[in-house]
Protein backbone atom coordinates (compact mmCIF):
# COMPACT_ATOMS: atom_id res chain seq x y z
CA MET A 1 21.47 -4.60 -13.62
CA ARG A 2 22.10 -0.92 -14.24
CA ARG A 3 25.58 0.74 -14.31
CA GLY A 4 27.66 0.01 -11.19
CA GLY A 5 25.66 -3.01 -10.26
CA GLN A 6 22.76 -0.92 -9.41
CA LYS A 7 19.31 -2.26 -9.43
CA VAL A 8 16.78 -0.50 -11.15
CA VAL A 9 13.95 -0.13 -8.93
CA LEU A 10 10.46 1.33 -10.34
CA ILE A 11 7.87 3.10 -8.01
CA THR A 12 4.34 4.04 -8.79
CA GLY A 13 2.58 7.04 -6.78
CA CYS A 14 5.72 8.94 -5.80
CA SER A 15 4.07 12.31 -5.23
CA SER A 16 3.73 11.83 -1.40
CA GLY A 17 3.13 9.48 1.49
CA ILE A 18 4.41 5.68 1.30
CA GLY A 19 5.51 6.23 -2.27
CA LEU A 20 7.48 9.22 -1.73
CA ARG A 21 9.40 7.85 1.65
CA MET A 22 10.05 4.37 -0.42
CA ALA A 23 11.80 6.45 -3.05
CA VAL A 24 13.96 8.43 -0.88
CA MET A 25 14.98 5.66 1.17
CA LEU A 26 16.13 3.50 -1.39
CA ALA A 27 17.85 6.50 -3.71
CA LYS A 28 19.81 7.33 -0.08
CA ASP A 29 20.96 3.65 0.44
CA GLU A 30 24.07 3.96 2.11
CA LYS A 31 25.95 1.02 -0.11
CA GLN A 32 24.31 2.47 -3.37
CA ARG A 33 22.65 -0.28 -4.49
CA TYR A 34 19.58 1.07 -6.39
CA HIS A 35 18.92 3.68 -9.00
CA VAL A 36 15.36 4.72 -8.21
CA ILE A 37 13.01 5.78 -11.28
CA ALA A 38 9.98 7.39 -8.84
CA THR A 39 6.93 7.85 -10.95
CA MET A 40 3.70 10.12 -10.50
CA ARG A 41 1.15 11.54 -13.01
CA ASP A 42 1.67 15.03 -12.71
CA LEU A 43 5.23 16.08 -12.35
CA LYS A 44 4.00 19.56 -11.04
CA ARG A 45 3.66 17.72 -7.94
CA LYS A 46 7.28 16.45 -7.78
CA ASP A 47 8.42 19.50 -5.44
CA LYS A 48 8.27 17.62 -2.11
CA LEU A 49 10.07 14.30 -3.42
CA VAL A 50 12.93 16.45 -4.94
CA GLU A 51 13.41 18.39 -1.46
CA ALA A 52 13.39 15.23 0.35
CA ALA A 53 15.66 13.18 -2.03
CA GLY A 54 18.33 16.35 -1.85
CA ASP A 55 21.82 15.15 -3.42
CA ALA A 56 20.20 11.86 -4.68
CA TYR A 57 17.85 13.77 -7.34
CA GLY A 58 19.21 13.36 -10.18
CA LYS A 59 21.81 10.56 -9.35
CA SER A 60 20.31 7.60 -7.71
CA LEU A 61 16.76 8.86 -8.28
CA SER A 62 14.94 10.00 -11.55
CA LEU A 63 11.60 11.20 -12.05
CA ALA A 64 9.30 10.02 -14.81
CA VAL A 65 5.41 10.65 -15.81
CA LEU A 66 3.17 7.54 -15.31
CA ASP A 67 -0.15 7.05 -15.08
CA VAL A 68 -1.38 3.33 -14.27
CA CYS A 69 -4.89 3.68 -15.39
CA THR A 70 -3.63 4.10 -19.35
CA ASP A 71 -2.29 1.56 -21.20
CA GLU A 72 -0.38 4.10 -23.39
CA SER A 73 1.30 5.64 -20.63
CA VAL A 74 2.51 2.48 -18.83
CA LYS A 75 4.08 1.60 -21.92
CA GLN A 76 5.60 4.92 -22.80
CA CYS A 77 7.14 4.99 -19.01
CA ILE A 78 8.69 1.27 -19.41
CA ASP A 79 9.71 2.08 -23.28
CA GLY A 80 11.62 5.18 -21.62
CA ILE A 81 14.01 3.10 -19.71
CA LYS A 82 17.30 1.72 -20.86
CA ASN A 83 16.73 -1.64 -22.64
CA ARG A 84 13.23 -1.62 -20.64
CA HIS A 85 15.33 -3.20 -17.78
CA VAL A 86 13.37 -2.93 -14.16
CA ASP A 87 14.85 -5.15 -11.60
CA VAL A 88 12.17 -4.31 -8.85
CA LEU A 89 8.51 -3.04 -9.68
CA ILE A 90 6.56 -1.60 -6.51
CA ASN A 91 3.17 -0.71 -7.27
CA ASN A 92 2.39 1.33 -4.56
CA ALA A 93 -0.17 3.86 -6.36
CA GLY A 94 -3.52 3.44 -5.11
CA ILE A 95 -6.83 5.66 -4.34
CA GLY A 96 -9.42 4.74 -1.09
CA LEU A 97 -13.34 4.97 -1.07
CA VAL A 98 -15.29 4.36 1.92
CA GLY A 99 -18.81 5.42 2.94
CA PRO A 100 -21.95 3.54 2.80
CA VAL A 101 -21.98 1.48 -0.51
CA GLU A 102 -25.57 2.48 -1.55
CA SER A 103 -24.27 6.25 -1.69
CA ILE A 104 -21.36 5.53 -3.86
CA SER A 105 -21.88 5.41 -7.43
CA ILE A 106 -20.40 2.30 -9.81
CA ALA A 107 -18.20 5.17 -11.34
CA GLU A 108 -16.15 5.70 -8.23
CA MET A 109 -16.08 2.13 -7.42
CA LYS A 110 -14.87 1.62 -11.07
CA SER A 111 -11.92 4.15 -10.49
CA VAL A 112 -10.81 2.57 -7.58
CA PHE A 113 -10.80 -0.98 -9.76
CA GLU A 114 -8.99 1.09 -12.49
CA THR A 115 -6.31 2.30 -9.98
CA ASN A 116 -5.74 -0.36 -7.25
CA PHE A 117 -6.43 -3.67 -9.40
CA PHE A 118 -6.32 -2.88 -13.37
CA GLY A 119 -3.09 -0.42 -12.75
CA VAL A 120 -1.25 -2.93 -10.97
CA ILE A 121 -2.16 -5.44 -13.85
CA ARG A 122 -0.83 -3.42 -16.69
CA MET A 123 2.32 -2.69 -14.76
CA ILE A 124 3.07 -6.23 -14.32
CA LYS A 125 2.04 -7.08 -17.79
CA GLU A 126 4.18 -4.69 -19.15
CA VAL A 127 7.58 -5.43 -17.03
CA MET A 128 7.11 -9.66 -16.38
CA PRO A 129 7.98 -10.90 -19.78
CA ASP A 130 11.32 -8.75 -19.75
CA MET A 131 11.74 -10.26 -16.07
CA LYS A 132 10.75 -13.73 -17.54
CA LYS A 133 13.34 -13.79 -20.10
CA ARG A 134 15.91 -12.54 -17.72
CA LYS A 135 15.01 -15.34 -15.35
CA GLY A 136 14.83 -12.71 -12.69
CA GLY A 137 12.81 -9.77 -10.83
CA HIS A 138 10.88 -8.89 -7.90
CA ILE A 139 7.25 -7.58 -7.99
CA ILE A 140 5.84 -5.98 -4.89
CA VAL A 141 2.33 -4.93 -4.22
CA VAL A 142 1.81 -2.56 -1.84
CA SER A 143 -1.79 -3.97 -0.61
CA SER A 144 -3.21 -3.62 3.18
CA VAL A 145 -3.66 -5.79 5.93
CA MET A 146 -7.42 -5.45 5.29
CA GLY A 147 -6.82 -7.96 2.15
CA LEU A 148 -6.53 -10.68 5.00
CA GLN A 149 -10.36 -9.57 5.79
CA GLY A 150 -11.72 -10.57 2.36
CA VAL A 151 -10.66 -7.74 0.14
CA VAL A 152 -10.85 -8.77 -3.28
CA PHE A 153 -7.51 -8.80 -5.43
CA ASN A 154 -4.95 -11.13 -3.35
CA ASP A 155 -6.24 -14.63 -4.99
CA VAL A 156 -4.85 -13.38 -8.31
CA TYR A 157 -1.66 -11.95 -6.76
CA ALA A 158 -1.18 -15.62 -5.26
CA CYS A 159 -1.45 -17.37 -8.34
CA LEU A 160 0.59 -15.22 -10.16
CA ALA A 161 3.09 -15.80 -7.60
CA VAL A 162 3.47 -19.38 -8.24
CA GLN A 163 3.86 -19.04 -12.03
CA LEU A 164 6.78 -16.24 -11.59
CA LEU A 165 8.60 -19.10 -9.31
CA LYS A 166 9.61 -21.11 -12.27
CA PHE A 167 11.23 -17.86 -13.83
CA ASN A 168 13.27 -16.98 -10.96
CA VAL A 169 10.86 -13.88 -10.19
CA THR A 170 9.75 -13.23 -6.95
CA MET A 171 6.58 -11.68 -5.85
CA SER A 172 5.73 -10.15 -2.66
CA MET A 173 2.84 -8.38 -0.90
CA ILE A 174 3.54 -5.29 1.61
CA GLU A 175 0.30 -5.24 3.96
CA PRO A 176 -0.02 -2.04 5.91
CA GLY A 177 -2.41 -1.43 8.42
CA PRO A 178 -3.48 2.45 8.86
CA VAL A 179 -0.83 4.83 7.76
CA HIS A 180 -0.21 8.41 8.68
CA THR A 181 -0.40 10.29 5.44
CA GLU A 182 -1.85 13.18 3.96
CA PHE A 183 -4.17 10.74 1.50
CA GLU A 184 -5.69 8.85 4.57
CA SER A 185 -6.15 12.29 6.52
CA LYS A 186 -7.77 14.06 3.64
CA MET A 187 -9.94 11.23 2.78
CA ILE A 188 -11.63 11.16 6.61
CA GLN A 189 -12.02 14.88 6.37
CA ASP A 190 -13.82 14.61 2.96
CA VAL A 191 -16.30 11.73 4.26
CA ARG A 192 -17.08 13.72 7.18
CA GLN A 193 -18.49 16.26 5.01
CA LYS A 194 -20.20 14.14 2.67
CA GLU A 195 -24.01 13.59 2.53
CA PHE A 196 -24.08 10.33 1.40
CA PRO A 197 -27.41 10.58 -1.00
CA GLY A 198 -29.10 7.00 -1.03
CA ALA A 199 -28.01 5.73 2.37
CA ASP A 200 -30.91 5.34 4.88
CA ALA A 201 -30.41 7.59 8.04
CA ASP A 202 -29.58 4.56 10.35
CA THR A 203 -26.53 3.68 8.37
CA VAL A 204 -25.22 7.34 7.92
CA ASN A 205 -25.29 7.67 11.61
CA TYR A 206 -23.18 4.23 12.28
CA PHE A 207 -20.99 5.26 9.64
CA LYS A 208 -20.21 8.95 10.96
CA ASN A 209 -20.91 8.21 14.95
CA VAL A 210 -19.65 4.93 15.10
CA TYR A 211 -17.29 3.82 12.50
CA LEU A 212 -15.28 6.97 11.75
CA PRO A 213 -14.41 7.77 15.34
CA SER A 214 -13.62 4.30 15.88
CA SER A 215 -11.30 4.45 12.55
CA VAL A 216 -9.74 7.68 13.65
CA ASP A 217 -8.75 6.26 17.26
CA ILE A 218 -6.95 3.00 15.60
CA PHE A 219 -4.99 5.40 13.14
CA GLU A 220 -3.99 7.62 16.01
CA THR A 221 -3.10 5.14 18.39
CA LEU A 222 -1.72 2.15 15.76
CA GLY A 223 -0.80 4.14 12.56
CA GLN A 224 2.66 3.77 11.27
CA THR A 225 4.42 6.24 9.51
CA PRO A 226 5.35 5.77 5.55
CA ASP A 227 8.96 5.63 6.80
CA ASP A 228 8.17 2.38 8.59
CA ILE A 229 6.62 0.92 5.23
CA ALA A 230 9.43 1.98 3.59
CA ARG A 231 12.24 0.11 5.82
CA CYS A 232 9.80 -2.85 5.48
CA THR A 233 9.74 -2.96 1.59
CA LYS A 234 13.46 -2.01 1.66
CA LYS A 235 14.24 -5.13 3.43
CA VAL A 236 11.97 -7.32 1.31
CA ILE A 237 14.09 -6.16 -1.78
CA GLU A 238 17.32 -7.00 0.14
CA GLN A 239 16.05 -10.43 0.74
CA GLY A 240 15.63 -10.97 -3.20
CA SER A 241 14.31 -14.52 -3.96
CA SER A 242 14.07 -15.54 -0.15
CA ALA A 243 11.59 -12.76 0.47
CA ARG A 244 8.28 -14.05 2.02
CA PHE A 245 5.31 -13.69 -0.07
CA ARG A 246 3.23 -11.78 2.49
CA ASN A 247 4.63 -9.30 5.05
CA LEU A 248 2.58 -8.00 7.77
CA THR A 249 4.29 -4.64 8.58
CA ASN A 250 2.20 -4.12 12.25
CA PRO A 251 2.34 -6.87 14.50
CA LEU A 252 -0.46 -5.35 16.06
CA TYR A 253 -2.80 -6.74 13.14
CA THR A 254 -1.26 -10.00 13.72
CA PRO A 255 -4.64 -10.96 15.70
CA ILE A 256 -6.49 -10.49 12.35
CA VAL A 257 -4.41 -13.24 10.70
CA ALA A 258 -5.54 -15.51 13.67
CA LEU A 259 -9.21 -14.96 13.13
CA LYS A 260 -9.27 -15.11 9.71
CA TYR A 261 -7.74 -18.90 9.92
CA ALA A 262 -9.43 -19.80 13.60
CA GLU A 263 -12.17 -21.36 11.82
CA GLU A 264 -13.31 -22.36 8.51
CA THR A 265 -16.52 -20.62 8.12
CA GLY A 266 -15.53 -17.00 8.62
CA GLY A 267 -18.01 -16.25 11.27
CA LEU A 268 -15.60 -15.78 14.24
CA SER A 269 -13.97 -12.90 12.35
CA VAL A 270 -17.37 -11.26 11.31
CA HIS A 271 -18.87 -11.89 14.55
CA ALA A 272 -15.69 -10.43 16.64
CA PHE A 273 -15.54 -7.14 14.16
CA TYR A 274 -19.47 -6.75 14.64
CA HIS A 275 -18.69 -6.72 18.48
CA MET A 276 -15.74 -4.45 18.62
CA LEU A 277 -17.44 -1.96 16.56
CA PHE A 278 -21.05 -1.92 17.83
CA ASN A 279 -21.01 -3.49 21.42
CA LEU A 280 -17.41 -2.10 22.81
CA GLY A 281 -17.19 0.97 20.67
CA PRO A 282 -17.00 3.18 23.95
CA LEU A 283 -14.92 0.98 25.49
CA MET A 284 -12.50 0.77 22.60
CA HIS A 285 -12.13 4.44 22.40
CA VAL A 286 -11.12 4.50 26.16
CA SER A 287 -8.61 1.72 25.62
CA MET A 288 -7.25 3.58 22.53
CA LYS A 289 -6.58 6.78 24.37
CA ALA A 290 -5.24 4.72 27.58
CA MET A 291 -2.49 2.89 25.15
CA GLN A 292 -1.87 5.98 23.28
CA TYR A 293 -1.30 7.87 26.61
CA LEU A 294 0.99 5.24 27.99
CA THR A 295 3.14 4.08 25.21
CA CYS A 296 3.80 7.87 24.26
CA GLY A 297 3.21 6.56 20.73
CA CYS A 298 5.90 3.89 20.54
CA LEU A 299 3.52 1.66 19.08
CA ARG A 300 3.42 3.36 16.12
CA SER A 301 7.30 2.53 15.20
CA ARG A 302 6.99 -1.17 15.71
CA THR A 303 7.16 -3.29 12.63
CA ILE A 304 7.66 -6.59 11.59
CA SER A 305 11.03 -7.34 10.15
CA PRO A 306 10.44 -9.73 6.98
CA ASN A 307 12.70 -12.76 7.97
């Protein structure tokens, strides 16, 4: 622990969105339990974070340069921390990529893996040995609720969680659904304007005129705020060694978990999502708008408190 008994919390990807709100919320903890090291690739993008942190900046919150895509940057960042001591690592940095697969280059796909997968592994490899020696620590990975629908990476985390229990190091997954951030808004705007060379006309039509409208409806109606995710993460940190491995932040996505485990072949979830997207699209649009109107946006603030 840091001076005064504060836990040292290192967070990746803090220039905006979820990472920014996590850093500010922990730095402003009423009990002053945390010293937050908020990291980003380019400190020129620090202004929003510094403004949001207010008086906490320079006291319970400090900044550091970190690019999770390079070994050297990761090592320099951790070496810059006193005694290389990190109590809580929050792997939040990530990028997204959507569109017909045949229109996406291998280089673009590799860049996603470099950040979202290998970036996380780099961070874990750099802090895990010290945590194991101290017999204490908490590693948190901000994943996605879609990890429950066959997205890669999660098996690796699960195996590591079992091993680390022997060293009293806890590992937790934070699994949000849609979150209202500049990152998501910009990504949707960008893909609307793309041409998707290499994809056939039918696929582009389904993507732009079926998938994207449905995706926007879901984001507008069910989307949470970065603060919602930050609150869930803070609760997970507070629970320490008793924290759950998987932490779904939005209860409205619980049916996805049910579909995943309802039958062993996986066919139920595949066919359910097919019908929702291609057969019930117009009905789903009307239903989402009705939910948005009737609830006045109240659904957005509902989160699961990890117990």
